[in-house]
CSV table of C-alpha atoms (C1' of nucleotides) in Angstrom, one decimal:
chain,number,residue,atom,x,y,z
Z,1,MET,CA,5.4,32.4,16.3
Z,2,LYS,CA,3.7,35.2,15.9
Z,3,LEU,CA,-0.3,34.4,14.9
Z,4,ASN,CA,-2.8,36.8,13.5
Z,5,GLN,CA,-6.0,36.8,14.9
Z,6,THR,CA,-7.5,34.4,11.9
Z,7,ALA,CA,-5.4,31.5,13.4
Z,8,TYR,CA,-7.3,32.4,16.8
Z,9,VAL,CA,-10.7,32.0,15.3
Z,10,LEU,CA,-9.4,28.8,13.3
Z,11,LEU,CA,-8.1,27.2,16.5
Z,12,GLY,CA,-11.8,28.1,18.1
Z,13,MET,CA,-13.5,26.3,15.8
Z,14,LEU,CA,-11.9,23.5,16.1
Z,15,SER,CA,-11.7,23.6,19.7
Z,16,ILE,CA,-15.3,23.0,19.1
Z,17,GLU,CA,-15.5,20.9,16.3
Z,18,ASP,CA,-12.7,18.8,15.1
Z,19,ASN,CA,-11.9,17.6,11.4
Z,20,GLN,CA,-13.1,20.5,9.3
Z,21,SER,CA,-11.8,21.7,6.1
Z,22,GLY,CA,-10.9,25.6,5.0
Z,23,TYR,CA,-14.3,25.4,3.4
Z,24,ASP,CA,-16.0,23.8,6.7
Z,25,LEU,CA,-14.2,26.6,8.4
Z,26,ARG,CA,-15.3,29.4,6.8
Z,27,LYS,CA,-18.9,28.2,7.0
Z,28,ALA,CA,-18.9,27.8,10.2
Z,29,VAL,CA,-17.1,30.9,11.0
Z,30,GLN,CA,-19.9,33.0,9.3
Z,31,GLN,CA,-22.9,31.0,11.0
Z,32,SER,CA,-21.4,31.0,14.9
Z,33,VAL,CA,-19.7,34.4,15.0
Z,34,GLY,CA,-20.9,36.3,11.8
Z,35,TYR,CA,-22.5,38.6,13.4
Z,36,PHE,CA,-19.4,39.9,14.8
Z,37,TRP,CA,-16.5,38.6,13.2
Z,38,GLY,CA,-15.7,37.4,9.5
Z,39,GLU,CA,-13.0,36.0,7.4
Z,40,SER,CA,-12.6,35.3,4.1
Z,41,TYR,CA,-10.7,32.0,2.0
Z,42,GLY,CA,-7.7,34.1,1.5
Z,43,GLN,CA,-7.0,34.8,4.7
Z,44,ILE,CA,-8.0,30.9,5.6
Z,45,TYR,CA,-5.8,28.7,3.4
Z,46,PRO,CA,-2.8,30.3,3.7
Z,47,THR,CA,-3.3,30.6,7.5
Z,48,LEU,CA,-3.9,26.7,7.4
Z,49,LYS,CA,-1.0,25.9,5.8
Z,50,ARG,CA,1.1,28.1,8.6
Z,51,MET,CA,-0.4,26.5,11.8
Z,52,VAL,CA,0.6,22.9,10.2
Z,53,ALA,CA,3.7,24.2,10.1
Z,54,ASP,CA,3.6,26.3,13.4
Z,55,GLY,CA,2.7,22.3,15.0
Z,56,LEU,CA,-0.5,23.8,15.7
Z,57,ILE,CA,-2.9,21.8,13.7
Z,58,VAL,CA,-2.1,18.4,11.9
Z,59,PRO,CA,-4.1,17.3,8.6
Z,60,ALA,CA,-6.3,14.9,9.4
Z,61,ASN,CA,-8.0,12.8,6.5
Z,62,THR,CA,-11.5,12.0,6.5
Z,63,ALA,CA,-11.9,9.0,7.9
Z,64,LYS,CA,-15.8,7.9,5.8
Z,65,GLY,CA,-16.2,8.7,2.6
Z,66,ALA,CA,-13.0,10.8,1.3
Z,67,LYS,CA,-15.0,11.5,-1.9
Z,68,LEU,CA,-13.8,15.0,-2.1
Z,69,ARG,CA,-10.4,16.1,-2.4
Z,70,ARG,CA,-10.6,18.0,1.0
Z,71,GLN,CA,-8.2,18.8,3.5
Z,72,GLU,CA,-9.4,17.9,7.1
Z,73,TYR,CA,-7.2,19.4,9.9
Z,74,SER,CA,-7.2,18.7,13.8
Z,75,LEU,CA,-5.7,20.7,16.5
Z,76,THR,CA,-2.9,19.3,18.4
Z,77,GLU,CA,-1.9,19.7,21.9
Z,78,ALA,CA,0.3,22.6,21.2
Z,79,GLY,CA,-3.0,24.0,18.8
Z,80,ARG,CA,-5.3,23.9,22.0
Z,81,ASP,CA,-2.7,24.8,24.4
Z,82,CYS,CA,-2.1,28.1,22.6
Z,83,LEU,CA,-5.7,29.1,22.2
Z,84,ARG,CA,-5.9,29.7,26.2
Z,85,GLN,CA,-2.9,30.9,26.6
Z,86,TRP,CA,-4.3,33.7,23.6
Z,87,LEU,CA,-8.3,33.8,25.8
Z,88,ALA,CA,-6.4,34.0,28.8
Z,89,LEU,CA,-5.0,37.3,27.1
Z,90,PRO,CA,-6.5,40.7,27.7
Z,91,PHE,CA,-8.8,41.4,24.9
Z,92,GLN,CA,-7.9,44.8,22.3
Z,93,ASN,CA,-10.7,46.8,21.3
Z,94,ASP,CA,-10.7,46.9,17.7
Z,95,PRO,CA,-10.4,50.4,16.3
Z,96,PRO,CA,-13.2,51.7,15.7
Z,97,ARG,CA,-15.0,52.7,13.1
Z,98,ASN,CA,-18.6,52.9,12.7
Z,99,GLU,CA,-19.2,55.2,9.1
Z,100,PHE,CA,-23.1,55.3,9.9
Z,101,LEU,CA,-21.8,57.5,12.9
Z,102,LEU,CA,-19.7,59.5,11.1
Z,103,LYS,CA,-22.3,60.4,8.5
Z,104,LEU,CA,-24.6,61.0,10.9
Z,105,PHE,CA,-21.8,63.3,13.0
Z,106,PHE,CA,-21.4,65.7,9.4
Z,107,GLY,CA,-25.0,65.2,8.8
Z,108,ARG,CA,-25.5,69.3,8.6
Z,109,GLU,CA,-23.3,69.5,5.6
Z,110,ALA,CA,-25.8,67.6,3.8
Z,111,SER,CA,-30.0,67.8,3.9
Z,112,PRO,CA,-31.6,66.4,6.9
Z,113,ALA,CA,-33.5,63.9,4.3
Z,114,VAL,CA,-30.0,62.2,4.2
Z,115,SER,CA,-29.5,61.5,7.8
Z,116,ILE,CA,-32.8,60.6,7.7
Z,117,GLU,CA,-32.6,57.7,5.3
Z,118,HIS,CA,-29.4,56.8,6.8
Z,119,ILE,CA,-31.4,56.2,10.6
Z,120,GLN,CA,-34.3,54.4,8.4
Z,121,GLU,CA,-31.7,51.9,6.7
Z,122,LEU,CA,-29.6,51.3,10.2
Z,123,ASN,CA,-33.0,50.8,11.5
Z,124,ARG,CA,-33.7,48.3,8.9
Z,125,ARG,CA,-30.4,46.7,9.6
Z,126,ASN,CA,-30.9,45.9,12.8
Z,127,LYS,CA,-34.8,45.0,12.5
Z,128,ALA,CA,-33.0,42.3,10.1
Z,129,MET,CA,-30.4,41.3,13.0
Z,130,LEU,CA,-33.0,41.5,15.8
Z,131,ILE,CA,-34.4,38.7,13.4
Z,132,THR,CA,-32.0,36.5,12.8
Z,133,LEU,CA,-31.0,36.9,16.5
Z,134,GLU,CA,-34.6,36.0,18.0
Z,135,GLY,CA,-34.5,33.1,15.7
Z,136,ILE,CA,-31.5,31.6,16.6
Z,137,GLU,CA,-32.8,32.0,20.6
Z,138,ARG,CA,-36.0,30.6,20.2
Z,139,TYR,CA,-34.4,27.5,18.2
Z,140,ALA,CA,-31.8,27.0,21.3
Z,141,GLN,CA,-34.9,27.5,23.3
Z,142,THR,CA,-36.3,25.0,21.6
Z,143,ASN,CA,-33.7,22.8,21.3
Z,144,PRO,CA,-32.4,22.6,24.4
Z,145,SER,CA,-28.7,21.2,23.9
Z,146,PRO,CA,-25.8,19.8,26.6
Z,147,SER,CA,-23.1,21.0,25.0
Z,148,PRO,CA,-20.8,22.5,27.9
Z,149,HIS,CA,-20.2,25.3,25.5
Z,150,LEU,CA,-24.2,26.6,25.0
Z,151,PRO,CA,-24.1,28.6,27.7
Z,152,TYR,CA,-20.7,31.2,26.7
Z,153,TRP,CA,-22.7,31.3,23.5
Z,154,MET,CA,-26.5,32.4,24.8
Z,155,LEU,CA,-24.3,35.0,27.0
Z,156,THR,CA,-22.9,36.6,23.1
Z,157,LEU,CA,-26.4,36.1,22.1
Z,158,SER,CA,-27.7,38.3,25.2
Z,159,LEU,CA,-25.5,40.8,24.1
Z,160,GLY,CA,-26.0,41.0,20.2
Z,161,LEU,CA,-29.8,41.4,21.3
Z,162,ALA,CA,-29.2,43.6,23.9
Z,163,LEU,CA,-27.6,46.0,21.9
Z,164,THR,CA,-29.3,45.8,18.9
Z,165,ARG,CA,-32.4,46.9,20.8
Z,166,ALA,CA,-31.3,49.9,21.9
Z,167,ALA,CA,-29.8,50.6,18.5
Z,168,LEU,CA,-33.3,50.1,17.9
Z,169,ASP,CA,-34.9,52.2,20.7
Z,170,TRP,CA,-32.2,54.9,19.4
Z,171,GLY,CA,-33.3,54.8,16.2
Z,172,ALA,CA,-37.0,55.5,16.7
Z,173,ALA,CA,-36.3,58.3,19.1
Z,174,ALA,CA,-33.7,59.7,16.7
Z,175,LEU,CA,-36.1,59.7,13.6
Z,176,VAL,CA,-38.7,61.1,16.1
Z,177,THR,CA,-36.1,64.5,17.0
Z,178,LEU,CA,-34.7,64.9,13.1
Z,179,GLU,CA,-38.0,64.5,11.5
Z,180,ASP,CA,-39.2,67.3,13.7
Z,181,ALA,CA,-37.1,69.6,13.5
Z,182,MET,CA,-37.1,69.0,9.7
Z,183,THR,CA,-41.1,70.3,9.8
Z,184,GLY,CA,-41.0,72.4,13.1
Z,185,SER,CA,-41.7,76.2,12.6
Z,186,GLY,CA,-38.8,78.6,13.4
Z,187,THR,CA,-35.3,76.1,13.0
Z,188,PRO,CA,-35.2,73.9,10.2
Z,189,LEU,CA,-32.4,71.9,10.5
Z,190,THR,CA,-30.0,73.0,8.2
Z,191,THR,CA,-29.9,76.7,8.8
Z,192,ALA,CA,-30.3,76.8,12.8
Z,193,THR,CA,-29.6,80.2,14.9
Z,194,GLU,CA,-30.5,78.3,18.0
Z,195,SER,CA,-29.6,74.9,19.4
Z,196,PRO,CA,-32.3,72.5,19.3
Z,197,GLU,CA,-32.6,71.1,22.7
Z,198,VAL,CA,-32.3,67.8,23.1
Z,199,LYS,CA,-34.7,66.4,25.8
Z,200,PRO,CA,-33.3,64.1,28.0
Z,201,GLY,CA,-36.0,61.2,29.0
U,1,MET,CA,-10.6,59.9,-8.4
U,2,LYS,CA,-11.4,57.2,-5.7
U,3,LEU,CA,-11.0,58.4,-2.0
U,4,ASN,CA,-10.2,56.2,1.0
U,5,GLN,CA,-12.4,56.9,4.1
U,6,THR,CA,-9.4,59.0,5.5
U,7,ALA,CA,-9.6,62.0,3.0
U,8,TYR,CA,-13.7,61.9,4.3
U,9,VAL,CA,-13.5,62.4,7.3
U,10,LEU,CA,-10.4,65.2,6.9
U,11,LEU,CA,-13.4,66.6,4.4
U,12,GLY,CA,-15.6,66.7,7.0
U,13,MET,CA,-13.4,67.7,10.0
U,14,LEU,CA,-12.7,70.8,7.6
U,15,SER,CA,-16.5,71.6,6.3
U,16,ILE,CA,-17.1,72.0,10.5
U,17,GLU,CA,-13.8,74.1,10.9
U,18,ASP,CA,-11.1,75.2,8.1
U,19,ASN,CA,-7.8,76.3,7.9
U,20,GLN,CA,-6.9,73.6,9.9
U,21,SER,CA,-3.1,71.7,9.7
U,22,GLY,CA,-2.4,67.6,9.8
U,23,TYR,CA,-1.7,68.0,13.1
U,24,ASP,CA,-5.2,69.6,14.3
U,25,LEU,CA,-7.4,67.3,12.2
U,26,ARG,CA,-5.4,64.5,14.1
U,27,LYS,CA,-6.7,65.8,17.5
U,28,ALA,CA,-9.9,67.0,15.9
U,29,VAL,CA,-10.9,63.1,15.3
U,30,GLN,CA,-9.8,61.9,18.2
U,31,GLN,CA,-11.5,64.5,20.4
U,32,SER,CA,-15.1,64.3,18.5
U,33,VAL,CA,-15.4,61.1,16.8
U,34,GLY,CA,-12.2,59.4,18.6
U,35,TYR,CA,-15.0,56.9,20.3
U,36,PHE,CA,-16.2,55.6,16.9
U,37,TRP,CA,-13.2,56.3,14.9
U,38,GLY,CA,-9.8,56.6,14.5
U,39,GLU,CA,-6.8,58.4,12.6
U,40,SER,CA,-3.3,57.7,12.5
U,41,TYR,CA,-0.3,60.5,11.2
U,42,GLY,CA,0.5,58.0,8.5
U,43,GLN,CA,-2.4,58.1,7.0
U,44,ILE,CA,-3.7,61.9,7.6
U,45,TYR,CA,-0.5,63.3,5.9
U,46,PRO,CA,0.2,61.3,2.8
U,47,THR,CA,-4.1,61.3,2.3
U,48,LEU,CA,-3.9,65.4,2.2
U,49,LYS,CA,-1.2,65.2,0.2
U,50,ARG,CA,-3.4,63.5,-2.2
U,51,MET,CA,-6.2,65.7,-1.6
U,52,VAL,CA,-4.8,68.7,-2.7
U,53,ALA,CA,-3.8,67.1,-5.8
U,54,ASP,CA,-7.0,66.6,-6.4
U,55,GLY,CA,-8.3,69.7,-6.2
U,56,LEU,CA,-10.6,69.1,-2.8
U,57,ILE,CA,-8.3,71.3,-0.7
U,58,VAL,CA,-5.6,74.0,-0.9
U,59,PRO,CA,-2.6,74.9,1.3
U,60,ALA,CA,-3.9,78.2,3.5
U,61,ASN,CA,-1.5,79.7,4.6
U,62,THR,CA,-1.9,81.1,8.5
U,63,ALA,CA,-3.6,84.6,8.8
U,64,LYS,CA,-2.1,85.1,12.5
U,65,GLY,CA,1.2,84.7,13.5
U,66,ALA,CA,2.3,81.7,11.4
U,67,LYS,CA,4.5,81.0,14.1
U,68,LEU,CA,5.3,77.4,13.4
U,69,ARG,CA,6.3,76.0,10.2
U,70,ARG,CA,2.7,74.1,9.6
U,71,GLN,CA,0.7,74.1,6.5
U,72,GLU,CA,-3.0,74.6,6.9
U,73,TYR,CA,-5.6,73.4,4.5
U,74,SER,CA,-9.1,75.1,3.8
U,75,LEU,CA,-12.2,73.1,1.1
U,76,THR,CA,-12.0,73.7,-1.9
U,77,GLU,CA,-15.8,73.6,-3.9
U,78,ALA,CA,-15.0,70.4,-5.3
U,79,GLY,CA,-14.3,69.0,-1.9
U,80,ARG,CA,-17.6,70.2,-0.3
U,81,ASP,CA,-18.7,68.6,-3.0
U,82,CYS,CA,-17.2,65.1,-2.6
U,83,LEU,CA,-18.3,65.3,0.8
U,84,ARG,CA,-21.6,65.9,0.3
U,85,GLN,CA,-21.5,62.8,-2.3
U,86,TRP,CA,-20.3,60.8,-0.1
U,87,LEU,CA,-22.7,61.8,2.5
U,88,ALA,CA,-25.3,61.1,0.6
U,89,LEU,CA,-24.1,57.1,-0.1
U,90,PRO,CA,-25.4,54.0,2.1
U,91,PHE,CA,-23.2,53.2,4.7
U,92,GLN,CA,-20.9,50.7,4.6
U,93,ASN,CA,-21.7,48.3,7.8
U,94,ASP,CA,-17.7,48.1,9.2
U,95,PRO,CA,-16.3,44.6,9.1
U,96,PRO,CA,-17.3,43.9,12.7
U,97,ARG,CA,-14.4,42.4,14.5
U,98,ASN,CA,-14.8,41.9,18.1
U,99,GLU,CA,-12.1,40.4,20.1
U,100,PHE,CA,-14.2,40.2,23.3
U,101,LEU,CA,-17.2,38.7,22.4
U,102,LEU,CA,-15.1,36.0,20.0
U,103,LYS,CA,-12.7,35.5,23.0
U,104,LEU,CA,-16.5,34.8,25.2
U,105,PHE,CA,-17.3,32.4,23.1
U,106,PHE,CA,-14.8,29.8,23.1
U,107,GLY,CA,-14.9,30.5,26.6
U,108,ARG,CA,-15.7,27.0,27.7
U,109,GLU,CA,-11.8,26.0,26.5
U,110,ALA,CA,-10.7,28.3,29.5
U,111,SER,CA,-11.3,28.2,33.2
U,112,PRO,CA,-14.4,30.3,33.8
U,113,ALA,CA,-12.6,32.8,36.2
U,114,VAL,CA,-11.0,34.0,32.6
U,115,SER,CA,-14.5,34.7,30.8
U,116,ILE,CA,-15.6,36.5,34.2
U,117,GLU,CA,-12.4,38.7,34.5
U,118,HIS,CA,-12.6,39.5,30.1
U,119,ILE,CA,-16.4,40.7,31.5
U,120,GLN,CA,-15.2,42.5,34.6
U,121,GLU,CA,-12.8,44.1,32.4
U,122,LEU,CA,-15.3,45.1,30.0
U,123,ASN,CA,-17.7,47.3,32.1
U,124,ARG,CA,-14.5,48.7,33.8
U,125,ARG,CA,-13.7,50.1,29.9
U,126,ASN,CA,-17.6,50.9,29.7
U,127,LYS,CA,-17.7,52.9,32.9
U,128,ALA,CA,-15.0,55.1,31.7
U,129,MET,CA,-16.4,55.7,28.4
U,130,LEU,CA,-20.1,56.3,30.2
U,131,ILE,CA,-18.5,58.9,32.5
U,132,THR,CA,-16.4,60.4,29.1
U,133,LEU,CA,-19.6,60.4,26.7
U,134,GLU,CA,-21.9,61.9,29.8
U,135,GLY,CA,-19.1,64.5,30.6
U,136,ILE,CA,-19.5,65.4,27.3
U,137,GLU,CA,-23.2,65.5,27.2
U,138,ARG,CA,-23.5,67.7,30.5
U,139,TYR,CA,-21.2,70.1,28.9
U,140,ALA,CA,-23.6,70.6,26.1
U,141,GLN,CA,-25.9,70.9,28.3
U,142,THR,CA,-24.7,73.7,30.8
U,143,ASN,CA,-22.9,75.7,27.3
U,144,PRO,CA,-25.9,75.5,25.2
U,145,SER,CA,-24.0,76.2,21.3
U,146,PRO,CA,-25.5,77.9,19.0
U,147,SER,CA,-23.6,75.9,16.2
U,148,PRO,CA,-25.9,74.0,13.9
U,149,HIS,CA,-24.1,70.5,14.3
U,150,LEU,CA,-24.9,70.3,17.3
U,151,PRO,CA,-28.4,68.4,16.6
U,152,TYR,CA,-26.2,65.4,14.9
U,153,TRP,CA,-23.2,65.7,17.3
U,154,MET,CA,-26.3,65.1,20.2
U,155,LEU,CA,-27.4,61.9,18.0
U,156,THR,CA,-24.4,60.4,18.1
U,157,LEU,CA,-23.6,61.2,21.3
U,158,SER,CA,-27.1,59.6,22.7
U,159,LEU,CA,-26.2,56.4,20.6
U,160,GLY,CA,-22.8,56.4,22.4
U,161,LEU,CA,-24.7,56.6,25.9
U,162,ALA,CA,-27.4,54.2,24.8
U,163,LEU,CA,-24.9,51.3,23.5
U,164,THR,CA,-23.0,52.0,26.6
U,165,ARG,CA,-25.6,51.3,28.9
U,166,ALA,CA,-27.3,48.4,27.1
U,167,ALA,CA,-23.9,47.0,27.6
U,168,LEU,CA,-23.2,47.7,31.0
U,169,ASP,CA,-26.4,46.4,32.1
U,170,TRP,CA,-25.8,43.1,29.8
U,171,GLY,CA,-22.3,43.0,31.7
U,172,ALA,CA,-24.2,43.2,35.4
U,173,ALA,CA,-26.7,40.0,35.0
U,174,ALA,CA,-23.5,37.9,32.8
U,175,LEU,CA,-21.6,38.4,35.5
U,176,VAL,CA,-23.8,37.1,37.5
U,177,THR,CA,-25.0,34.1,35.2
U,178,LEU,CA,-21.4,33.2,35.3
U,179,GLU,CA,-20.8,33.4,38.9
U,180,ASP,CA,-23.9,31.3,39.9
U,181,ALA,CA,-22.5,28.9,37.3
U,182,MET,CA,-19.4,28.9,38.5
U,183,THR,CA,-20.5,28.3,42.4
U,184,GLY,CA,-23.6,26.4,41.4
U,185,SER,CA,-24.0,23.1,42.9
U,186,GLY,CA,-25.3,20.1,40.1
U,187,THR,CA,-23.9,22.2,36.7
U,188,PRO,CA,-20.7,23.7,36.6
U,189,LEU,CA,-20.3,25.7,33.7
U,190,THR,CA,-17.8,23.5,31.6
U,191,THR,CA,-20.6,20.2,32.1
U,192,ALA,CA,-23.5,23.1,32.0
U,193,THR,CA,-27.0,20.5,30.8
U,194,GLU,CA,-29.4,23.4,30.8
U,195,SER,CA,-29.2,26.8,28.9
U,196,PRO,CA,-29.5,29.8,31.9
U,197,GLU,CA,-32.5,31.5,31.1
U,198,VAL,CA,-31.9,35.1,29.3
U,199,LYS,CA,-34.7,36.9,31.7
U,200,PRO,CA,-36.3,39.7,29.0
U,201,GLY,CA,-36.9,43.1,30.8
J,1,DC,C1',-26.1,18.7,-19.3
J,2,DG,C1',-25.7,22.6,-17.4
J,3,DT,C1',-26.2,25.3,-12.9
J,4,DG,C1',-25.3,25.5,-8.2
J,5,DG,C1',-22.4,24.3,-4.4
J,6,DC,C1',-18.4,21.8,-2.7
J,7,DA,C1',-13.4,22.8,-2.4
J,8,DT,C1',-8.8,25.0,-2.5
J,9,DG,C1',-6.0,28.4,-3.6
J,10,DT,C1',-2.5,32.4,-5.3
J,11,DA,C1',-2.0,37.1,-6.6
J,12,DA,C1',-2.9,42.4,-6.2
J,13,DA,C1',-3.7,46.0,-4.6
J,14,DC,C1',-5.5,48.2,-0.2
J,15,DG,C1',-5.7,50.9,3.8
J,16,DG,C1',-3.8,50.8,8.0
J,17,DT,C1',0.1,50.9,12.5
J,18,DT,C1',3.7,51.2,13.9
J,19,DA,C1',8.2,53.1,14.3
J,20,DC,C1',11.6,55.9,13.3
J,21,DA,C1',13.3,60.4,12.0
J,22,DT,C1',13.7,65.4,12.5
J,23,DG,C1',13.6,70.0,14.8
J,24,DA,C1',11.1,73.6,16.3
J,25,DT,C1',8.5,76.3,20.8
J,26,DT,C1',7.1,76.4,24.9
J,27,DT,C1',6.6,75.9,29.8
J,28,DA,C1',8.5,74.5,34.1
D,1,DT,C1',18.1,73.6,30.4
D,2,DA,C1',15.2,69.5,30.5
D,3,DA,C1',10.7,68.1,29.2
D,4,DA,C1',6.2,68.4,26.6
D,5,DT,C1',4.1,69.7,22.7
D,6,DC,C1',3.5,71.3,18.7
D,7,DA,C1',5.0,69.0,13.7
D,8,DT,C1',6.0,67.0,9.5
D,9,DG,C1',6.7,63.3,7.0
D,10,DT,C1',8.7,58.3,5.5
D,11,DA,C1',9.5,53.6,5.4
D,12,DA,C1',8.5,49.4,6.5
D,13,DC,C1',5.1,45.7,7.7
D,14,DC,C1',0.9,43.6,8.5
D,15,DG,C1',-3.4,41.9,7.8
D,16,DT,C1',-7.1,41.5,4.5
D,17,DT,C1',-10.8,41.6,0.7
D,18,DT,C1',-11.3,41.4,-3.9
D,19,DA,C1',-10.9,38.9,-8.2
D,20,DC,C1',-9.5,35.7,-10.7
D,21,DA,C1',-8.4,30.2,-11.7
D,22,DT,C1',-9.4,25.5,-11.2
D,23,DG,C1',-12.1,21.8,-11.3
D,24,DC,C1',-15.2,17.9,-8.7
D,25,DC,C1',-19.7,16.3,-7.8
D,26,DA,C1',-24.5,16.7,-7.0
D,27,DC,C1',-29.1,17.4,-9.1
D,28,DG,C1',-32.3,18.6,-12.0
DNA sequence: CGTGGCATGTAAACGGTTACATGATTTA
DNA sequence: TAAATCATGTAACCGTTTACATGCCACG
């Protein structure tokens, strides 16, 4: 019984809240771990079937209502055990692929304006991300929840905040570097014959 | 002619240094962009064939030596154009999948010791990464290269450094939080009723 | 009555990794 | 001569995304 990562996310989500449908789980993933994890229906539904076959979850009929044709699931003991075992395993470094950094690395082949635009776009995305994360942080602080999950959630949140802020700081400095080099007197970036100095600090 | 990302990496690498074989390119990728990009032979060799068929690169015989049976390639004008067009396109946010954060998010289901161990492991990996990146930085500063690529390379390097340092700072603080909560008097982590404060600055 | 959200699912295609197979050359 | 590295390639497999298909329900 070898599972894919999707299965573990679903187990985790069901460990937080039971009796969720595939649709619910997709939303839950998006709204909670969405900024560092994604799942698609094409992955979720087949995986749920498989997890039922493996005895990790059981179909559970909606107690109240049951208006729509929807299938909810809940964890079995085996499912909870499986989740715990997976949690204790060392985490894998996801195969790192950062298209932004790749384009920046090859930036010399294009006009400096291209790299500048990419950095500005990165800054825009990071600013939006920061606003989102700060909103969550504010919400958590003003609506103190007694959930035992909260400390862990706040830790993931604070890493997100720290990385986003660090990237924004870098972005501001990088723009200055590139724009200086672009408008600089003797050493335009694309035909540099001397190595421009990267100032430490 | 729709290309995969691998093709663009290879174009970029050949734009930096011409006449490289599949083997060379793999090494070049590992040694330069390895900390944010990976490529395997199973991807590189078929892609090279395709790029030849598409006229983006041409097989070039080794001028000097040619001892080993190896096939080198060099960029065509079409290949260079193709690279430039791609560079100017907006970058995609890679589907973000961070298994470390996922396990931390579900941490409540395991013992706090499990999450602590994960953070310690993350810190170990980040420390190693920091040493590597700082080594590259030191090398670049003591061996000033006149390469016009250098400013771009240094930018990618400095982002790597900034993110790694931010993650290490977070890791130290997170350990304190978790260990405090673990040994704390009234509010063990698994039944926390107060949200731990995330100190700004 | 139409739109948008709820809800489930499948099929095709893709991109990528892994394992395997082969053999030459260099270095110890 | 053994081991490490150079060097190329293929086949199987996996996980994932995307597009497509279907249809119900609530609300305006």
